mmCIF file of C-alpha atoms in Angstrom:
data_model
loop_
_atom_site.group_PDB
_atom_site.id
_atom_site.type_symbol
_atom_site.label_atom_id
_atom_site.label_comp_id
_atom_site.label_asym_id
_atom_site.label_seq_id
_atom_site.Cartn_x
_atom_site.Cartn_y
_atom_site.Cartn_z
ATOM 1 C CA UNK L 123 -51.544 6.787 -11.921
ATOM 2 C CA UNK L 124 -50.974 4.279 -9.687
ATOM 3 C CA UNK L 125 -54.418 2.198 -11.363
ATOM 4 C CA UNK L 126 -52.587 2.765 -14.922
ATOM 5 C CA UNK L 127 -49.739 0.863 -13.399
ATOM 6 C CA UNK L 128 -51.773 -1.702 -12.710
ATOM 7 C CA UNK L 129 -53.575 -2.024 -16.096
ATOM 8 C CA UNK L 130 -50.248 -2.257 -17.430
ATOM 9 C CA UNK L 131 -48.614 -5.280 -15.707
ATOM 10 C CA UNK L 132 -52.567 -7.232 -15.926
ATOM 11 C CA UNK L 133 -51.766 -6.147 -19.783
ATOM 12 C CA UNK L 134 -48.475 -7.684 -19.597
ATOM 13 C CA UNK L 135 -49.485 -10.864 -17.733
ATOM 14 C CA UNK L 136 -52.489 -11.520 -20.278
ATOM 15 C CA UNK L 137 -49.680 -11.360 -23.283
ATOM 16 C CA UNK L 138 -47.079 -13.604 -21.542
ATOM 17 C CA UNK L 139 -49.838 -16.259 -21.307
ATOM 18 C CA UNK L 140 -51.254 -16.098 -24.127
ATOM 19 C CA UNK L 141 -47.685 -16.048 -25.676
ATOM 20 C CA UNK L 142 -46.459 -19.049 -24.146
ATOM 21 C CA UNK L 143 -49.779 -21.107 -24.308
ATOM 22 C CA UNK L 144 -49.475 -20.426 -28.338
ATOM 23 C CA UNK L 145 -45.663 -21.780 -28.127
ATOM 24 C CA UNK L 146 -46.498 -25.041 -26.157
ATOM 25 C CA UNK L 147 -49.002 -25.163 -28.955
ATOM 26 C CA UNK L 148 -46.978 -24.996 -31.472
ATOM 27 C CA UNK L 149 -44.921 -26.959 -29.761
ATOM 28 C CA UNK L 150 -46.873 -29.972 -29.434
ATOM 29 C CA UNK L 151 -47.564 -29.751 -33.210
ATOM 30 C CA UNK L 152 -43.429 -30.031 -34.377
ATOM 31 C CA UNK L 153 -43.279 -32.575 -31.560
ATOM 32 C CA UNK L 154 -45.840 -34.678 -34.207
ATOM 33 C CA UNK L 155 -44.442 -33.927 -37.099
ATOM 34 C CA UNK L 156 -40.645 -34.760 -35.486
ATOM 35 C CA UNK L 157 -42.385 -38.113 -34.838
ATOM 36 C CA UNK L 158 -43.604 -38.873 -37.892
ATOM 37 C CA UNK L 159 -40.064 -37.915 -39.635
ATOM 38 C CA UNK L 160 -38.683 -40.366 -37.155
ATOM 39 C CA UNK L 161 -40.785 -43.058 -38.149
ATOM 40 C CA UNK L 162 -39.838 -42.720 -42.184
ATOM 41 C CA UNK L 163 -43.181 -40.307 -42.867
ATOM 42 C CA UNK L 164 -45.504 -43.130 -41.922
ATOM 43 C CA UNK L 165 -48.943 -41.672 -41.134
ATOM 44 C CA UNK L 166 -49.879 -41.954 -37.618
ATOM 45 C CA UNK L 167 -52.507 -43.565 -36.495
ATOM 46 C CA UNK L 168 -54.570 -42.967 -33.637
ATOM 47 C CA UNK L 169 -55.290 -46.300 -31.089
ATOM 48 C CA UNK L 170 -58.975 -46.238 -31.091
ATOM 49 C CA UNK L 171 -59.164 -49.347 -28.525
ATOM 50 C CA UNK L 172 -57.820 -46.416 -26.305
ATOM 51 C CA UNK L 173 -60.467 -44.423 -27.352
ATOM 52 C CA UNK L 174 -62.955 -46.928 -26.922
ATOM 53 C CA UNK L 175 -61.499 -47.446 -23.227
ATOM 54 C CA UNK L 176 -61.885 -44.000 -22.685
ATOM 55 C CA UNK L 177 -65.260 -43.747 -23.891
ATOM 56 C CA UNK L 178 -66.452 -46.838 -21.730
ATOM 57 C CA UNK L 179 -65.314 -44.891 -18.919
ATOM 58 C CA UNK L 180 -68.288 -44.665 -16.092
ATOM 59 C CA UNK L 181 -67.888 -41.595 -13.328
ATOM 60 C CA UNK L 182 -68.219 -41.967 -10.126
ATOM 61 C CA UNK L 183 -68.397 -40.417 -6.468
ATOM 62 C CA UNK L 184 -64.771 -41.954 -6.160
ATOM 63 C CA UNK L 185 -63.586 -40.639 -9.596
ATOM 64 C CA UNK L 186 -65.125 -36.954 -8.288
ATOM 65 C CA UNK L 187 -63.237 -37.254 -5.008
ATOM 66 C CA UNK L 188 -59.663 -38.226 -6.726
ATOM 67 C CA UNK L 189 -60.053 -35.379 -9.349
ATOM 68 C CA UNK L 190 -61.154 -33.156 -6.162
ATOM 69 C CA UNK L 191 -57.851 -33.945 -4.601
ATOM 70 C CA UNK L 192 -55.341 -34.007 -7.900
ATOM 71 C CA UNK L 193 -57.038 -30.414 -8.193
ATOM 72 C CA UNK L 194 -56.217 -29.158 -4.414
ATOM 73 C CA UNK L 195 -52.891 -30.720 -4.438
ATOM 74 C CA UNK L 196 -51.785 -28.590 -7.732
ATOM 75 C CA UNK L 197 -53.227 -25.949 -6.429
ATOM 76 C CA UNK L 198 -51.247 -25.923 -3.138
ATOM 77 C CA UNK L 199 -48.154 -26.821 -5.300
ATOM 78 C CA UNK L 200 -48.784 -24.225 -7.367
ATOM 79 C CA UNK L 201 -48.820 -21.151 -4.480
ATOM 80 C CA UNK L 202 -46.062 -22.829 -2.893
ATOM 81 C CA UNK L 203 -43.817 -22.241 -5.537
ATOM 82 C CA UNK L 204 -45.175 -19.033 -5.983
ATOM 83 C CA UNK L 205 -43.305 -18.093 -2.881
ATOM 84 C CA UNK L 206 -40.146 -19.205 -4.081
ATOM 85 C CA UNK L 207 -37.672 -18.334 -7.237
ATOM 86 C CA UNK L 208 -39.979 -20.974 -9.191
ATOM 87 C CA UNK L 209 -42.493 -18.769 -9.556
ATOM 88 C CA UNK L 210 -42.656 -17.554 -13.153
ATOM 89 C CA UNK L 211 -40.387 -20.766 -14.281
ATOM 90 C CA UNK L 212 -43.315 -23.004 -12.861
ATOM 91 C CA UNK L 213 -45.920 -20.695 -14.221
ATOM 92 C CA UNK L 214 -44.320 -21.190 -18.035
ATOM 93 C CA UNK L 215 -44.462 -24.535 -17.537
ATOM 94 C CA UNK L 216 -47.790 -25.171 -16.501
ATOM 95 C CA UNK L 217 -48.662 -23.084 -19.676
ATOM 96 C CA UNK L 218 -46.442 -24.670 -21.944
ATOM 97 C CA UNK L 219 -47.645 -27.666 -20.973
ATOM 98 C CA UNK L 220 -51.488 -27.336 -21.335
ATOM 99 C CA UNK L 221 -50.602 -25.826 -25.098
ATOM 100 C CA UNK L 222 -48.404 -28.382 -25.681
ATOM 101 C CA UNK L 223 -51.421 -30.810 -25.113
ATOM 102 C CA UNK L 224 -53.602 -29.052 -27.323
ATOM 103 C CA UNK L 225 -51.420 -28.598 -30.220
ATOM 104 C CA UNK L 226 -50.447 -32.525 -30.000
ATOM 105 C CA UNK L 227 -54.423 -33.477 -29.877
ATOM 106 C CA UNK L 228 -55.193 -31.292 -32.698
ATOM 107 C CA UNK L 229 -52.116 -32.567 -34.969
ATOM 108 C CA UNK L 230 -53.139 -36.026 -34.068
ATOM 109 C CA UNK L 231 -56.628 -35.554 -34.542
ATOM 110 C CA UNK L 232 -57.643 -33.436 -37.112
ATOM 111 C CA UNK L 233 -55.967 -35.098 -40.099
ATOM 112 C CA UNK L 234 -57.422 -38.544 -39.408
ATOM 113 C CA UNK L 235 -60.712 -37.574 -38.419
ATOM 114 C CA UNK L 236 -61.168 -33.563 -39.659
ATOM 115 C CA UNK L 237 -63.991 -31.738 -38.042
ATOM 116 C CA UNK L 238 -64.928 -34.814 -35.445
ATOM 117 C CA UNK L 239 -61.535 -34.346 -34.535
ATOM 118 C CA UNK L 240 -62.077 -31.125 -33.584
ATOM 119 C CA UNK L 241 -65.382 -31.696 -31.782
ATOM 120 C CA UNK L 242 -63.518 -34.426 -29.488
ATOM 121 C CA UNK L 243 -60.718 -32.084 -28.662
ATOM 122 C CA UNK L 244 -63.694 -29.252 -27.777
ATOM 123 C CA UNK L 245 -65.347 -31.919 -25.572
ATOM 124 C CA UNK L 246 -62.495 -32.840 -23.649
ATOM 125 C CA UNK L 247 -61.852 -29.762 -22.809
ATOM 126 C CA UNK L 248 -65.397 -28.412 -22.023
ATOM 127 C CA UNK L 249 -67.365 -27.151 -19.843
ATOM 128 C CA UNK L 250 -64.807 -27.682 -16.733
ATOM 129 C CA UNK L 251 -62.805 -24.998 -18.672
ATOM 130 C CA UNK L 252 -65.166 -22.380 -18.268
ATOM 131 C CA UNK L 253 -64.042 -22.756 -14.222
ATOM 132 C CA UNK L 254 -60.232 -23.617 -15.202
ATOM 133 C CA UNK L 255 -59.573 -20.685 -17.148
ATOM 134 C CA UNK L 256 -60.931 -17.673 -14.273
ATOM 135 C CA UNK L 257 -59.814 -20.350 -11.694
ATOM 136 C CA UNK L 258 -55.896 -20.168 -13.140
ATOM 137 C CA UNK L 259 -56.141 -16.830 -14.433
ATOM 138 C CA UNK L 260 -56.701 -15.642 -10.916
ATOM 139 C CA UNK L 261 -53.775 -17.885 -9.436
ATOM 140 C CA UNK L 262 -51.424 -16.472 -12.089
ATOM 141 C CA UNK L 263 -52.323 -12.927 -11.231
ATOM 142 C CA UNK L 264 -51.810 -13.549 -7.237
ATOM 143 C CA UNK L 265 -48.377 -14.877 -8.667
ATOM 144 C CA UNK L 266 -47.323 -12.028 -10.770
ATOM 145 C CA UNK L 267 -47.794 -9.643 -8.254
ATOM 146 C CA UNK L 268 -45.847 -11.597 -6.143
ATOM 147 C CA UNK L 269 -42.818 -11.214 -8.629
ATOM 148 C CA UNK L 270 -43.481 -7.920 -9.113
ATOM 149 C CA UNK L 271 -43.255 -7.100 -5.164
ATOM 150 C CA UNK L 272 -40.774 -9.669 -4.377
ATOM 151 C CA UNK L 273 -37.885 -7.153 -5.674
ATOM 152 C CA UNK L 274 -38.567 -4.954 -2.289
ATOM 153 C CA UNK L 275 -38.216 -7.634 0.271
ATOM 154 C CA UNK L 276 -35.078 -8.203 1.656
ATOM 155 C CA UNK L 277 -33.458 -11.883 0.197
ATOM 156 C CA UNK L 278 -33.288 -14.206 3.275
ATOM 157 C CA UNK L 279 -31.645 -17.865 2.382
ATOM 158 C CA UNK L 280 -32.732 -19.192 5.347
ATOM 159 C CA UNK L 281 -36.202 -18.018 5.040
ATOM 160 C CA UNK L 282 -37.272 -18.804 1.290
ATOM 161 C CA UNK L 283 -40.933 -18.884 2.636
ATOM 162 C CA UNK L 284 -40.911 -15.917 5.133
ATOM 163 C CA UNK L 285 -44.077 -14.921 6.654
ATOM 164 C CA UNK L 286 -43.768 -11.777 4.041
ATOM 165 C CA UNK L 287 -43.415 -13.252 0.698
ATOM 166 C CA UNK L 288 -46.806 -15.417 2.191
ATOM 167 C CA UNK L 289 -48.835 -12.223 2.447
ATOM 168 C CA UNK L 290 -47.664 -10.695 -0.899
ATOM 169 C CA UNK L 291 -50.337 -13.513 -2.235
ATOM 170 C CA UNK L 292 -53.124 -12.023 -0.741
ATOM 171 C CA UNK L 293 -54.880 -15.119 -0.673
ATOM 172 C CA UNK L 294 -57.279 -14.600 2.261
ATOM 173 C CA UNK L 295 -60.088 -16.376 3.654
ATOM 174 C CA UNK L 296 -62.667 -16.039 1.921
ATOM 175 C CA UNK L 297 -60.175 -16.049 -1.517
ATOM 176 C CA UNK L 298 -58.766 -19.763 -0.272
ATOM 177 C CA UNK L 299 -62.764 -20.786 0.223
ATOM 178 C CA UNK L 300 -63.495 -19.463 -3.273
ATOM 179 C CA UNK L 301 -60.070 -20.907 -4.948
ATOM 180 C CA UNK L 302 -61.021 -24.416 -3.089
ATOM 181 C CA UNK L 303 -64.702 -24.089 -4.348
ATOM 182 C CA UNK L 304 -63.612 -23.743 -7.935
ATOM 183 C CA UNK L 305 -61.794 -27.020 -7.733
ATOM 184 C CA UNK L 306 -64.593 -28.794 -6.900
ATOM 185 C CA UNK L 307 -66.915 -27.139 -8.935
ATOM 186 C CA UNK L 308 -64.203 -27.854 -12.185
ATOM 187 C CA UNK L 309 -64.100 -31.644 -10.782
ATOM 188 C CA UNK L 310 -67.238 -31.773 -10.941
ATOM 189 C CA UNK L 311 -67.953 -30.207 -14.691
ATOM 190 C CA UNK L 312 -65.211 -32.506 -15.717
ATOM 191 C CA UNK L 313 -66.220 -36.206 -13.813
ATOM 192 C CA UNK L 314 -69.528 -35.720 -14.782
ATOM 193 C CA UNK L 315 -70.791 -33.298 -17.696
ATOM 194 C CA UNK L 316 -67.128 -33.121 -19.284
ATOM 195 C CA UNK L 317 -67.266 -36.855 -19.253
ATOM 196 C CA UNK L 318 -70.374 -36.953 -21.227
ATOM 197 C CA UNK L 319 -69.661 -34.666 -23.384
ATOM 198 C CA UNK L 320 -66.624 -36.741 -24.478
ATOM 199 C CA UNK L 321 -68.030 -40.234 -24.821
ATOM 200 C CA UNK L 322 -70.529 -38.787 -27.049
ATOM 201 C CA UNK L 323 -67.885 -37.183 -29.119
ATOM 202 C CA UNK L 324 -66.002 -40.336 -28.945
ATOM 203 C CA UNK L 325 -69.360 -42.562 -30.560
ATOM 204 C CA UNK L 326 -69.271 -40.211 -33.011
ATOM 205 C CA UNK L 327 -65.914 -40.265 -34.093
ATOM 206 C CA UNK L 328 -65.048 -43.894 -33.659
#
């Protein structure tokens, strides 16, 4: 019974993501559009000296170690505010936010450029998402059961991040040592192979 339970709320927390990553989505794509009515209907235009910039870009060890550390530090954000009543609110956000992105790249994209649009959006995305998505999926799920449990503790306002709440994460050892080697290991699809993978789609495209 009590494994049912479980399969349940995982079912529930897979269709609240996948909900609100399709809204930020859509999202980004009437954000476009409310541009472009803004602006008379003119057609816009993507800056390809930005793209150029972007595709002149050369990684580094130093450009590793900064993506390294704007990983971690989300990361700790992220399970900090887990503990707190910005749990969920945060969680939408992030999720909003990365659909949001996606729906404005593909709006922006895809009519100028059609299916090398498409290919550039893939590439910046790729292959640091195949760590991103298990990487986040497992942080979200440490944070849902944290909402769902938090309804038992007792409510102390002068202890928002009681010693309690901290172990309802269940982020252990060896879990912190595998959560810190994902960020790395995403840093390090992104600096390097994600890179290339971009400024190849951007010669192509531009």
């Amino acid at each position: 019974m009590a494994r049912w339970n479980l399969q349940i709320k995982e079912k529930e927390l897979a269709t609240a993501v996948t909900v609100l990553f399709l809204l930020g989505v859509l999202l980004g794509f009437l954000c476009l559009k409310l541009i472009g009515v803004i602006a008379g209907g003119e057609k816009i235009q993507v800056d390809e000296a930005y793209l150029k910039q972007i595709a002149g870009v050369v990684p580094g060890f130093d450009l590793y170690l900064y993506t390294v550390w704007i990983k971690l530090k989300n990361m700790f954000l992220y399970f900090l505010l887990a503990l707190t009543w910005l749990n969920l609110p945060y969680t939408a956000f992030l999720l909003l936010r990365q659909g949001f992105l996606m729906g404005y790249l593909l709006s922006c994209l895809l009519p100028q450029y059609h299916l090398k649009g498409l290919w550039v959006v893939f590439a910046y995305y790729f292959p640091q998402f195949l760590v991103a998505v298990p990487l986040w999926g497992f942080c979200f799920t440490l944070a849902w059961h944290v909402w769902k449990e938090q309804s038992t503790l007792e409510y102390n306002a002068d202890r928002v991040l009681s010693l309690h709440k901290f172990k309802l994460l269940n982020l252990s050892g060896k879990r912190f040592l595998w959560v810190m080697a994902g960020c790395f290991a995403e840093s390090a699809l992104e600096v390097w192979i994600g890179t290339w993978f971009l400024k190849k789609a951007l010669e192509v495209m531009i």
